[in-house]
Short mmCIF file of C-alpha atoms in Angstrom, two decimals:
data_model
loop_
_atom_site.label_atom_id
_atom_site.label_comp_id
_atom_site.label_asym_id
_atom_site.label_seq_id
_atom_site.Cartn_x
_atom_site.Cartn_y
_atom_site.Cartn_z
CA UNK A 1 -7.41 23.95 20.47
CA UNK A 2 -4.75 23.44 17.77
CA UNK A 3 -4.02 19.64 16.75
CA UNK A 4 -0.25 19.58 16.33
CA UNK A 5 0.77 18.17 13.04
CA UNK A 6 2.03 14.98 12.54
CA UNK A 7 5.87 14.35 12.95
CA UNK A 8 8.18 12.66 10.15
CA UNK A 9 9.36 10.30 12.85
CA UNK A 10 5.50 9.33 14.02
CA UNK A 11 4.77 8.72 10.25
CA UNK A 12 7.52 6.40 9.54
CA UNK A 13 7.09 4.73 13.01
CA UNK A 14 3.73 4.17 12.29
CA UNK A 15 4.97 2.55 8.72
CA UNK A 16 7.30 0.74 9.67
CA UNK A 17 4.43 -0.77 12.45
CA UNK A 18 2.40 -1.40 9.37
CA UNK A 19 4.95 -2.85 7.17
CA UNK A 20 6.41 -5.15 10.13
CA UNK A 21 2.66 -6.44 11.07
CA UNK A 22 2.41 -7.24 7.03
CA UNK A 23 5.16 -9.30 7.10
CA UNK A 24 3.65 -11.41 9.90
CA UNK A 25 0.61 -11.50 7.86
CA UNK A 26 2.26 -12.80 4.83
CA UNK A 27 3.74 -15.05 6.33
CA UNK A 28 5.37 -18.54 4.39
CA UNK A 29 3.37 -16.76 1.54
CA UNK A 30 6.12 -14.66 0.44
CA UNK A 31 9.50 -16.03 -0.51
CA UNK A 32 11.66 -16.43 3.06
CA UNK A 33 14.79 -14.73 1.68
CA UNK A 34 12.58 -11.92 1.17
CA UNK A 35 10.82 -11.92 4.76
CA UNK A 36 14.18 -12.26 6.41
CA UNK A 37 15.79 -9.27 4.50
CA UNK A 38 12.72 -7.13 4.99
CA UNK A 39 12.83 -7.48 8.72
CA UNK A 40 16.50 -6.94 9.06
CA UNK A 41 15.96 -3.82 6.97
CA UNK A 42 13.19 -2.77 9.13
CA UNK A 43 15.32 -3.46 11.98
CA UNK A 44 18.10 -1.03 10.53
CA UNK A 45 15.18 1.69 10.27
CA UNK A 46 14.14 1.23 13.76
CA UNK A 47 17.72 1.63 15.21
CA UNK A 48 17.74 4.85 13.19
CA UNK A 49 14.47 5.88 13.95
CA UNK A 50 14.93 5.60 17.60
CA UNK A 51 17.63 8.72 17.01
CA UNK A 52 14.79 10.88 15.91
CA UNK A 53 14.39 12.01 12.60
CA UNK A 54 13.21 15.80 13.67
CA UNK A 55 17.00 17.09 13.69
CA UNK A 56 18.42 18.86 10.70
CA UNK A 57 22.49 18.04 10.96
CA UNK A 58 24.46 20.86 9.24
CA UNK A 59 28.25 21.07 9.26
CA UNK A 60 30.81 23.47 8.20
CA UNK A 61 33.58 22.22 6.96
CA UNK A 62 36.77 23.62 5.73
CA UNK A 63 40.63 23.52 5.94
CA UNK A 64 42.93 24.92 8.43
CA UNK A 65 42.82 28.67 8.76
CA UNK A 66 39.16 28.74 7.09
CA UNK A 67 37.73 30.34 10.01
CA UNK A 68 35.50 28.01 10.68
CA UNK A 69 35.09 27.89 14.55
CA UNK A 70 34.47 31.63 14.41
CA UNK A 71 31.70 31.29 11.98
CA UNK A 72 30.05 28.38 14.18
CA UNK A 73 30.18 30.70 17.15
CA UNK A 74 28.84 33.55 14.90
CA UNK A 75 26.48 31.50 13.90
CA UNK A 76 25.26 29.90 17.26
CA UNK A 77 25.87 33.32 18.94
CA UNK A 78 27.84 31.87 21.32
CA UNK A 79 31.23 32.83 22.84
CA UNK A 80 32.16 29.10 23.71
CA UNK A 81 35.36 30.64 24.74
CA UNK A 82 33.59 31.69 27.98
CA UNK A 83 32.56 27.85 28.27
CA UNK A 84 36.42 26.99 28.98
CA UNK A 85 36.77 22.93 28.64
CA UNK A 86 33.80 22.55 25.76
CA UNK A 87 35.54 25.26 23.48
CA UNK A 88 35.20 24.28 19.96
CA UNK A 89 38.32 23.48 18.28
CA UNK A 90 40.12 22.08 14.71
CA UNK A 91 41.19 18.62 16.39
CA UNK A 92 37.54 17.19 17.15
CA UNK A 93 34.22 17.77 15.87
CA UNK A 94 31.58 20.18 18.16
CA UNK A 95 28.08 20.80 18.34
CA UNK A 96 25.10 23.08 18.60
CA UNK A 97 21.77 22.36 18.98
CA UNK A 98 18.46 24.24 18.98
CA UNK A 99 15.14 23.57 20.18
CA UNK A 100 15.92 20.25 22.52
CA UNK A 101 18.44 17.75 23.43
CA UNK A 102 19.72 15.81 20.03
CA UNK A 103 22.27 13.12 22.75
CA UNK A 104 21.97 9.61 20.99
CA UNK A 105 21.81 11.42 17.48
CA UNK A 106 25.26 13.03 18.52
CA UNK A 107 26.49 9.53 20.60
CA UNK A 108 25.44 8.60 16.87
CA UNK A 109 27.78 10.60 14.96
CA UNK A 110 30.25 10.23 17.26
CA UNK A 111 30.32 13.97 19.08
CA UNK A 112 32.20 13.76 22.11
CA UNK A 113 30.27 14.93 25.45
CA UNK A 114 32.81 17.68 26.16
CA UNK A 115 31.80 19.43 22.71
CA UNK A 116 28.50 19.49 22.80
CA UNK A 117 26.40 22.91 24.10
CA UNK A 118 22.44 23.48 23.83
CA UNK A 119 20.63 26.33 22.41
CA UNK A 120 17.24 25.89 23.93
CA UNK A 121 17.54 28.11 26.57
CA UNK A 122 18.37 30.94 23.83
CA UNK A 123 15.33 30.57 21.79
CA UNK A 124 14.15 34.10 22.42
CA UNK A 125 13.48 35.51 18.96
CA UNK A 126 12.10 34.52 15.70
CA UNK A 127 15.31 33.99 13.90
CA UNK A 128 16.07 31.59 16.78
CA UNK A 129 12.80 29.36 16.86
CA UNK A 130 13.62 28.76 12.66
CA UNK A 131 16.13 27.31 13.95
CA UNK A 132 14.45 24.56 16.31
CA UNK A 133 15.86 21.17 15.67
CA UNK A 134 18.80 22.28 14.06
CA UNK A 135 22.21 20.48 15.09
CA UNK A 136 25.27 22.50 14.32
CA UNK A 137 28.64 20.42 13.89
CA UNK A 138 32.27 21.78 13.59
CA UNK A 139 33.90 19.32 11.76
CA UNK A 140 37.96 18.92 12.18
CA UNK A 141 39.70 20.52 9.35
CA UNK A 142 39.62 18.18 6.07
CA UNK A 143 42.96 18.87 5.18
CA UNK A 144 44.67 18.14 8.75
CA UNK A 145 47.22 16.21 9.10
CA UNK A 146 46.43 14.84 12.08
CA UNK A 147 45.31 11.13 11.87
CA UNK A 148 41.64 10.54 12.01
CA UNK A 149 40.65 13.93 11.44
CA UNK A 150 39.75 12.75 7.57
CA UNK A 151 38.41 10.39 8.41
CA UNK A 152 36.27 10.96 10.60
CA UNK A 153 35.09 13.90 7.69
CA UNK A 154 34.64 11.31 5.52
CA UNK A 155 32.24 9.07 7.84
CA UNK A 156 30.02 12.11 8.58
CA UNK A 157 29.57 13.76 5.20
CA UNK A 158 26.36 10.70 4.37
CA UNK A 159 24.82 11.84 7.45
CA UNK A 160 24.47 15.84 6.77
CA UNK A 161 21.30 17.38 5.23
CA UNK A 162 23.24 20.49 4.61
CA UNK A 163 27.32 21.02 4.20
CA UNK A 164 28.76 24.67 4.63
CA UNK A 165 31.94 24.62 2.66
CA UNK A 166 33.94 27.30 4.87
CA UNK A 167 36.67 28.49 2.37
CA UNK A 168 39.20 31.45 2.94
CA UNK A 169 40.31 34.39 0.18
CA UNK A 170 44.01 32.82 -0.25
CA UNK A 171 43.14 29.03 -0.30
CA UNK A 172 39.46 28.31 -1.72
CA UNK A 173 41.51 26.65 -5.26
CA UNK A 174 42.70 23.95 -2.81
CA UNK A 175 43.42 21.09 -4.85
CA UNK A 176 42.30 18.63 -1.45
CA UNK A 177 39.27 20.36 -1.44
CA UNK A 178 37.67 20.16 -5.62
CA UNK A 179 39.98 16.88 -6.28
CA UNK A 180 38.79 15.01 -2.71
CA UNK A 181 35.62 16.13 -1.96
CA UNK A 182 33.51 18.66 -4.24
CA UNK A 183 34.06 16.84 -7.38
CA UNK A 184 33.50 13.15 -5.69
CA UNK A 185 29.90 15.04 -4.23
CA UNK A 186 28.21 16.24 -7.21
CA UNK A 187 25.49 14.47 -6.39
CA UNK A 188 25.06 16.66 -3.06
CA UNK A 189 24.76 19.42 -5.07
CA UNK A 190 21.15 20.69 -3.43
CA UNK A 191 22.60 20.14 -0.17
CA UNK A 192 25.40 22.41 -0.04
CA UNK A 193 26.57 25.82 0.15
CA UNK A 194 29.73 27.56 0.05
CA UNK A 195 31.04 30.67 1.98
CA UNK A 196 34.03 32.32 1.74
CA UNK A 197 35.10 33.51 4.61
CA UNK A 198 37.60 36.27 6.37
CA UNK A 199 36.47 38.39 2.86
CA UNK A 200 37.16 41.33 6.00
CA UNK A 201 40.93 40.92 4.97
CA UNK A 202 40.23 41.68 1.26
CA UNK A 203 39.65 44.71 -0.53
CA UNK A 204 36.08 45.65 -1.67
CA UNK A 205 37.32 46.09 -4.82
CA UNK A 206 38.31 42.72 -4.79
CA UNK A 207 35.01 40.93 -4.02
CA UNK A 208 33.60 40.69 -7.28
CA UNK A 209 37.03 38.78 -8.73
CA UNK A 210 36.47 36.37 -5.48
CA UNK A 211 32.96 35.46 -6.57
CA UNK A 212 33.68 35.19 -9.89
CA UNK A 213 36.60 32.97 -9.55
CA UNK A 214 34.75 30.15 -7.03
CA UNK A 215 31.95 30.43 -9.55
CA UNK A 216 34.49 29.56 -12.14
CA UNK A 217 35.89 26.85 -10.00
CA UNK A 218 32.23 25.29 -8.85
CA UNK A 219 31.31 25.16 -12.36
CA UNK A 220 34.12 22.75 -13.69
CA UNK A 221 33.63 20.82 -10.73
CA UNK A 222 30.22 20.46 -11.71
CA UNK A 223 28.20 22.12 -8.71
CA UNK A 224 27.35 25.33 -10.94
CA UNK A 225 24.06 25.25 -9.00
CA UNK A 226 25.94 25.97 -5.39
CA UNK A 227 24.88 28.89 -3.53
CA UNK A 228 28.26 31.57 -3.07
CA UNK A 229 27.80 33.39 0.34
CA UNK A 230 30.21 36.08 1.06
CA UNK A 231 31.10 36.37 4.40
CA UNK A 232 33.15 37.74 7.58
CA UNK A 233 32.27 35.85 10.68
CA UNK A 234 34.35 38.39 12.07
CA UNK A 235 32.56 41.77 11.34
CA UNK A 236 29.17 39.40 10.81
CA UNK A 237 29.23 40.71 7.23
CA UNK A 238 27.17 37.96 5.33
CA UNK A 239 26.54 35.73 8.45
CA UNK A 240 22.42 36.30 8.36
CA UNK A 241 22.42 34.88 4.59
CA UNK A 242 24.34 31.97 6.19
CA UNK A 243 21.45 31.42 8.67
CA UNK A 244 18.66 31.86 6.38
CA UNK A 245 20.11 29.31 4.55
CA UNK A 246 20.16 27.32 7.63
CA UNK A 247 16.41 28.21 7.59
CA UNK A 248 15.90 27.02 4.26
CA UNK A 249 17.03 23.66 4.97
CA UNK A 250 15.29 23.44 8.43
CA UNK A 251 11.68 24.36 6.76
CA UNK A 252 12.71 20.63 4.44
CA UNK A 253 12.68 17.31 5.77
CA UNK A 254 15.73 16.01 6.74
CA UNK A 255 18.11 13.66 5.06
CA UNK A 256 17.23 11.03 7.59
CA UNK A 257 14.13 10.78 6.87
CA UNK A 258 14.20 11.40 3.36
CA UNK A 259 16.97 8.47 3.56
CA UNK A 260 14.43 6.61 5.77
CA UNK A 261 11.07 6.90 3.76
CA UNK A 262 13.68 5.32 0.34
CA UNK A 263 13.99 2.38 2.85
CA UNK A 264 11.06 1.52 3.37
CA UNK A 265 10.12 2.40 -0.07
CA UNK A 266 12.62 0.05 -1.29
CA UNK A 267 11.33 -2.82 0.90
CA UNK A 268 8.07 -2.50 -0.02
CA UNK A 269 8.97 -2.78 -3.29
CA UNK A 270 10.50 -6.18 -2.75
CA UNK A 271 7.50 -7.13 -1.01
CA UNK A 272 5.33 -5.88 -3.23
CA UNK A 273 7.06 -7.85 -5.73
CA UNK A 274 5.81 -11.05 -4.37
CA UNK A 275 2.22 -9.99 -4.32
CA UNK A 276 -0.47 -9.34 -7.12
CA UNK A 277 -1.47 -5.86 -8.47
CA UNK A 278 -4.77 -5.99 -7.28
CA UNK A 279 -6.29 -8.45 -5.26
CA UNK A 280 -8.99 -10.32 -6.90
CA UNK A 281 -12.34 -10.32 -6.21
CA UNK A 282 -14.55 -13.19 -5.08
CA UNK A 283 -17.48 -14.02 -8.26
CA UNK A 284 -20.66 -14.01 -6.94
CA UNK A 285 -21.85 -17.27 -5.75
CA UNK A 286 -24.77 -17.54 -7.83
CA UNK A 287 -23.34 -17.15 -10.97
CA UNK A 288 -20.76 -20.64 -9.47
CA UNK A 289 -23.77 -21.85 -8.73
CA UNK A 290 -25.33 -21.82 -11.81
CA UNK A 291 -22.02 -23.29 -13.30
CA UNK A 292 -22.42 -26.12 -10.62
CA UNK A 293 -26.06 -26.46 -11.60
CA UNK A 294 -25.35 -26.92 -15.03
CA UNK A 295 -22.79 -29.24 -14.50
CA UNK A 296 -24.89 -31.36 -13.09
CA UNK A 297 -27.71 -31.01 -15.59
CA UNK A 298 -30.00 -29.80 -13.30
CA UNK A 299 -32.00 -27.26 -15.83
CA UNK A 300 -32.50 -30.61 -18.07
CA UNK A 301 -34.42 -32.14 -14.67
CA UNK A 302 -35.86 -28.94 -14.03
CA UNK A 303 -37.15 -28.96 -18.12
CA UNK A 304 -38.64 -32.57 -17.55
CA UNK A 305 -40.68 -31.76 -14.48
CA UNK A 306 -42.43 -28.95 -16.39
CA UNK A 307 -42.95 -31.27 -19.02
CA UNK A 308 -44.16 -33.92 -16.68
CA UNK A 309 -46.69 -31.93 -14.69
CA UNK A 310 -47.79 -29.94 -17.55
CA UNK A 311 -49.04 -33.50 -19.21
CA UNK A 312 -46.61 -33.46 -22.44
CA UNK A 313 -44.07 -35.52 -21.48
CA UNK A 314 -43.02 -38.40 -19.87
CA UNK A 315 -43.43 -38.81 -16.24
CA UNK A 316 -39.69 -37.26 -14.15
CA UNK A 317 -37.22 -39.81 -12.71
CA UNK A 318 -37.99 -40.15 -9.08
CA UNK A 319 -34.61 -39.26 -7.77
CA UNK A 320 -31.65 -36.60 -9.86
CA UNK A 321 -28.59 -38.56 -10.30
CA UNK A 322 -25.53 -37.87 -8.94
CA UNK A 323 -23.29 -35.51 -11.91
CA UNK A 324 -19.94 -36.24 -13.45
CA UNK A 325 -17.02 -35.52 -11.13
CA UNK A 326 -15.06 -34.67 -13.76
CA UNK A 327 -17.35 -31.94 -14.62
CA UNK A 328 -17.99 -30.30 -11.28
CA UNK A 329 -14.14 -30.21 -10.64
CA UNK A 330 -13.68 -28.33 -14.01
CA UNK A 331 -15.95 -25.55 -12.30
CA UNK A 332 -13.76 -25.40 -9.13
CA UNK A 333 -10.62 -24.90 -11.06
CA UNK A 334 -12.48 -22.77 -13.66
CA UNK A 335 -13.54 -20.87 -10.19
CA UNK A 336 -9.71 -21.25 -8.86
CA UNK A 337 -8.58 -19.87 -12.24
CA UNK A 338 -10.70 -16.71 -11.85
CA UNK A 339 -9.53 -16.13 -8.36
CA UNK A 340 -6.41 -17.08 -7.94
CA UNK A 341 -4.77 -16.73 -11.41
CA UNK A 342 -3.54 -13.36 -10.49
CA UNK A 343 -1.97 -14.18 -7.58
CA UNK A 344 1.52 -15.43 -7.32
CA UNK A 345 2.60 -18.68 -7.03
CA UNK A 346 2.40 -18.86 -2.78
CA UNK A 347 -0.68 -17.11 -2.53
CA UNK A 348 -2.75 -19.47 -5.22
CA UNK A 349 -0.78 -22.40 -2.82
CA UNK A 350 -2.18 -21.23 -0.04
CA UNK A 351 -5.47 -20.17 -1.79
CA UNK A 352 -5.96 -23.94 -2.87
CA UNK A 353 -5.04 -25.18 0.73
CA UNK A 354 -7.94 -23.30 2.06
CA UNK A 355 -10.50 -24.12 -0.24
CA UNK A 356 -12.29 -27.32 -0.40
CA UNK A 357 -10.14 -30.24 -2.21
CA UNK A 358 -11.79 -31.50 -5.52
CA UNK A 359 -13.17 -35.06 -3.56
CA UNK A 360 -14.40 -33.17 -0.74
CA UNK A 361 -16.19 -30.24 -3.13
CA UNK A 362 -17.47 -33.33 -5.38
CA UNK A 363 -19.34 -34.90 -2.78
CA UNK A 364 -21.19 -31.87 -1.14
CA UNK A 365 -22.75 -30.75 -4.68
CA UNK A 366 -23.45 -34.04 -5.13
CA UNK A 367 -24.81 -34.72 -1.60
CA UNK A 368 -26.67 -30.88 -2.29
CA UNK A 369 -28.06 -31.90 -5.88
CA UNK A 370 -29.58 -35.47 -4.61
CA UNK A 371 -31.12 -34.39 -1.55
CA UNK A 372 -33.27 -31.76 -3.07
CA UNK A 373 -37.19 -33.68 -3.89
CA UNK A 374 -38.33 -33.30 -7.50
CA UNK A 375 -41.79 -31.81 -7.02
CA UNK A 376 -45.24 -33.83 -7.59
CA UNK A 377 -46.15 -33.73 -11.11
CA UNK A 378 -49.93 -34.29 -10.75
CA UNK A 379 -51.90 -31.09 -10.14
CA UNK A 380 -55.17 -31.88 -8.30
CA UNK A 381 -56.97 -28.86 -9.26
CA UNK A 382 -56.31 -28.81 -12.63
CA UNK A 383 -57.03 -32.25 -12.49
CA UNK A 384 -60.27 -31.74 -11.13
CA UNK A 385 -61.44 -28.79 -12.83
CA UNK A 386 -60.54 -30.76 -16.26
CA UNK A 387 -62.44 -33.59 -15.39
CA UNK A 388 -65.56 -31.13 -14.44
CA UNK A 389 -65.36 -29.87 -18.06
CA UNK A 390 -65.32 -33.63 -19.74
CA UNK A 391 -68.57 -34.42 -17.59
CA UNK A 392 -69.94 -31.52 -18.91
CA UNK A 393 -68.88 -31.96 -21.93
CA UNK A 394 -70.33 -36.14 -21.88
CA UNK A 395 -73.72 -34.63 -20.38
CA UNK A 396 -74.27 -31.89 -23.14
CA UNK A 397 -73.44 -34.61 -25.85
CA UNK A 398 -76.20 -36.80 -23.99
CA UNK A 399 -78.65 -33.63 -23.89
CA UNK A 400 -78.28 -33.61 -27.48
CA UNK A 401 -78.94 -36.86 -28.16
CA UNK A 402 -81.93 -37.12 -26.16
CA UNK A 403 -83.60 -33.52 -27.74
CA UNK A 404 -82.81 -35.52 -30.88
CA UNK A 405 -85.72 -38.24 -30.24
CA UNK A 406 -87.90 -36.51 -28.26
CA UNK A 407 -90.62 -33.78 -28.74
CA UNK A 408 -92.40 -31.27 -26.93
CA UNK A 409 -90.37 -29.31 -24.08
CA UNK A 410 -87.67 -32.25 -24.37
CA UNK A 411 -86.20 -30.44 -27.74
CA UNK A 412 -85.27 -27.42 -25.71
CA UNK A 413 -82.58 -30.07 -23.61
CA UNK A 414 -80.69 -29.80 -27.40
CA UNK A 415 -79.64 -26.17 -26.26
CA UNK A 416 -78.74 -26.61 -23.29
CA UNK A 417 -76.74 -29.64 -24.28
CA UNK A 418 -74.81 -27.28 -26.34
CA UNK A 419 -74.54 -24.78 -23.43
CA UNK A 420 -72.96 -27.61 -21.29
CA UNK A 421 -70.48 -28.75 -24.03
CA UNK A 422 -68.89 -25.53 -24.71
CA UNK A 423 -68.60 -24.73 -21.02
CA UNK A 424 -67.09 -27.96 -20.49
CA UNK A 425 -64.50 -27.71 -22.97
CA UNK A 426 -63.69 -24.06 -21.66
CA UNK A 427 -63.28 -25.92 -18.33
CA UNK A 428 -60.80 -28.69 -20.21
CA UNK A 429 -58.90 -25.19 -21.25
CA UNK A 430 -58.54 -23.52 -18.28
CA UNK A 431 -57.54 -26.80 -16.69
CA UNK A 432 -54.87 -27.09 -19.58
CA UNK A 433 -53.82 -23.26 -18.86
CA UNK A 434 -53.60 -24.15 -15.25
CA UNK A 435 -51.61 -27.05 -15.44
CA UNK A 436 -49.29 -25.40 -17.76
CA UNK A 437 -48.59 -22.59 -15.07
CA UNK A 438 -48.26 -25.59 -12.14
CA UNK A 439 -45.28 -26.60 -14.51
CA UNK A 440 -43.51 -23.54 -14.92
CA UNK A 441 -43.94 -22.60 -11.39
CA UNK A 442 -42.94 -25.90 -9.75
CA UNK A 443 -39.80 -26.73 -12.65
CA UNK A 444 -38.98 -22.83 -11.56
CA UNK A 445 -39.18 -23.41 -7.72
CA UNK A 446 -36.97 -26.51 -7.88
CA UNK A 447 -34.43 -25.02 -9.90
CA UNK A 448 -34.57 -21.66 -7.61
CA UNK A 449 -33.82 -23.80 -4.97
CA UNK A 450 -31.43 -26.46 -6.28
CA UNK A 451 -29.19 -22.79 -7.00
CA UNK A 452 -29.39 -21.17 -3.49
CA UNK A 453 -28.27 -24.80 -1.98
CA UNK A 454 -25.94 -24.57 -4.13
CA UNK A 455 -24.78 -21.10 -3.87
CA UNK A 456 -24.83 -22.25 0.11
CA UNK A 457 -22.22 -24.40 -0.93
CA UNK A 458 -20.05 -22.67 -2.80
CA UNK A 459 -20.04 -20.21 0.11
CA UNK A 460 -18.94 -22.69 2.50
CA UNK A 461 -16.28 -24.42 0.46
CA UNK A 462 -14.84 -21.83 -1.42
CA UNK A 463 -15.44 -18.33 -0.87
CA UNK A 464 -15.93 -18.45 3.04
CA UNK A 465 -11.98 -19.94 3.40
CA UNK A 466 -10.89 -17.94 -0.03
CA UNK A 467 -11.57 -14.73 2.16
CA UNK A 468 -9.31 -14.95 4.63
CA UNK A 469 -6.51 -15.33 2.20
CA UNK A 470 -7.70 -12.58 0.15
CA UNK A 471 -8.20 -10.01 3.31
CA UNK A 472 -4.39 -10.99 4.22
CA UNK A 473 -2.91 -10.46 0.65
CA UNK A 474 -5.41 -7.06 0.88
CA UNK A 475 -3.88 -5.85 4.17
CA UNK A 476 -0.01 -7.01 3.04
CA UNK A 477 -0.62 -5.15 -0.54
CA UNK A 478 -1.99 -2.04 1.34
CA UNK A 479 0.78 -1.85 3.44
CA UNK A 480 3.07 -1.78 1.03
CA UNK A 481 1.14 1.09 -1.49
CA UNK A 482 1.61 4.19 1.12
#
């Protein structure tokens, strides 16, 4: 089973969705003047939106006695004079649609009910289903001088994706038409194609001259680029190029949503404005940690208890003092700085809002540093096994002394004496050795865990409320990079 594609309309629904649900994320974090014309832009795009975006509006336009009626009924294939009351005529614009009903984008541009016919039930052959979504509009004749017609030519032209310029043999140098129109819509130049119509009335021979003179004329009105279609709605001489080119434009996306998509382009480009590049990332919290630890010279405590238990140094203070507040808040702005120094101005306010304040930050890393015990700096076995050794030691120094004075069997206590002293200062050794590795592993221990309480901390005060605010300013700057 086929998945049907996505449509241009259910894209920019969905993105305007997206963009509209970022606003309400941002919030008072982006400038109000900015909020309040994003959302009435969004509003604009909804309202427009909501006349589908799936229609490809094409018009033929001409002056009087361009034949343009019979060309949109050559083109439609439709003898609207068998229709009676919604026959197409010079005084109000008509319409054609293919492929569905097209009513509020034609109550849009202001297509009377009376001159409106469908083309759905038509859609028999291939030519006809490259046509599907295509709205065909007669436009009153642009030189008339009937009041409104003009007008009402000049409110329409910013809503076609495709204009047929409908000119006949005698009057395609119309002054109205290069001075008024061609030369003011240069920059429609890819939308537009001219026909010249009625060429049934001139001479083969003549052709060539025709072409080359509206060639002549295009190009000093700077639209050399314009496709030249010569044509006879009459005898339906050129009429198929006229509907491939109607095919052409279908197969693009139409100017309403190529006018749509700039919108929202264009707003989130404001947004995006108030926003960083990038959002920032969080540092890890052992690394602040370690900052905090520092701070609050906890590897100097950490150096004394090694000293302490390992027996070359003084004995450790019984209790860590509390740090320096000055120091530990230089480590939450340095850890502000890193985080929110990208960010502009009302996302860092909001970033400091959420984090801990400098009194309250102070007084859990100083709570955190205090509570943690210092570790014992006796070790009992070490202890023990050293004072083994010296007895040892003492009672092969006696032996000695007493094989010294005495005779007989006695003199053999002088070697074993010896035997007892040298094991008893390899026991003072090993005790030494021991102690040594009590220190490192207790100093180690106590600074392992001074860090994860107070990586626990920085977790809670900072980076726990810091994420929210990051995962907003994540979801508003991804909504406004599609």
């Amino acid at each position: 089973m086929n998945t049907p594609s996505p449509q241009p309309g259910d894209e920019l629904a969905a993105r305007v969705e997206s963009i509209t649900a970022a606003l309400g994320t941002a919030g008072d974090r982006i400038p109000p003047e900015v909020g309040a014309r994003a959302r009435a832009d969004l509003d604009r795009v909804t309202g427009r939106l909501a006349l589908g975006v799936h229609h490809t509006v094409v018009a033929l336009v001409g002056g009087t006695g361009s034949g343009k009626s019979s060309m949109f009924n050559a083109l439609s294939q439709l003898d609207f004079a068998d229709v009676g009351v919604i026959r197409p005529t010079t005084s109000q614009a008509a319409a054609c649609t293919w492929g569905g009903s097209a009513e509020d984008l034609l109550d849009f541009l202001g297509v009377d009910e009376a001159r409106r016919i469908g083309r759905e039930s038509a859609l028999t052959g291939l030519d006809e289903e490259e046509l599907a979504g295509l709205v065909l509009l007669d436009l009153p004749d642009h030189d008339s001088i009937a009041e409104g017609h003009a007008g009402l030519v000049d409110r329409l032209l910013p809503m076609i994706d495709l204009l047929i310029w409908v000119l006949d043999p005698q009057k395609y140098a119309d002054n109205v038409l290069h001075e008024k129109y061609l030369r003011e819509l240069t920059h429609r130049h890819e939308a537009m194609v001219v026909v010249v119509n009625q060429v049934d009335t001139v001479p083969e021979s003549g052709l060539d001259h025709i072409r080359a003179d509206v060639r002549r004329l295009l190009e000093a009105d700077r639209l050399s680029d314009v496709a030249i279609i010569l044509a006879s709605a009459k005898t339906g001489h050129g009429v198929g190029m006229v509907r491939a080119e109607l095919a052409r434009v279908i197969a693009a996306e139409s100017i309403a949503a190529r006018t749509m998509r700039a919108e929202l382009d264009a707003i989130c480009e404001r947004v995006g404005g108030e926003l960083a590049p990038a959002t920032p990332a969080l540092p890890a919290a052992d690394d602040t940690a370690a900052q905090l630890a520092g701070a609050s010279g906890i590897p100097a405590v950490a150096d004394s208890v090694r000293l302490a238990v390992a027996g070359v140094g003084p004995s450790a203070s019984s209790r860590v003092q509390p740090p320096a507040s000055s120091r530990i808040e230089a480590v939450r702005e340095g850890w502000l700085d890193r985080v929110g120094g990208a960010l502009p101005a009302r996302w860092r306010d909001a970033l400091v809002a959420a984090v801990a304040g400098p009194d309250g930050f102070y007084s859990r890393v100083s709570e955190t540093v205090t509570a943690v015990p210092l570790p014992p700096v006796n070790d009992v076995r070490a202890r023990r096994v050293r004072i083994g050794g010296l007895v040892l030691v003492a009672l092969g120094v006696l032996a000695g002394l007493v094989a010294g004075f005495a005779t007989g069997a006695w003199a053999w206590a002088g070697i074993g004496g010896g035997a007892a002293v040298v094991a008893g200062l390899v026991c003072v050794l090993v005790a030494r050795g021991m102690r040594s590795r009590t220190a490192k592993a207790r100093s180690g221990a106590y600074l392992a865990r001074v860090h994860g309480e107070l990586a626990r901390v920085v977790a809670e005060e900072l980076d726990e409320p810091a994420r929210g605010i990051l995962a907003d300013h994540e979801s508003v700057l991804d909504a406004t990079m599609r």
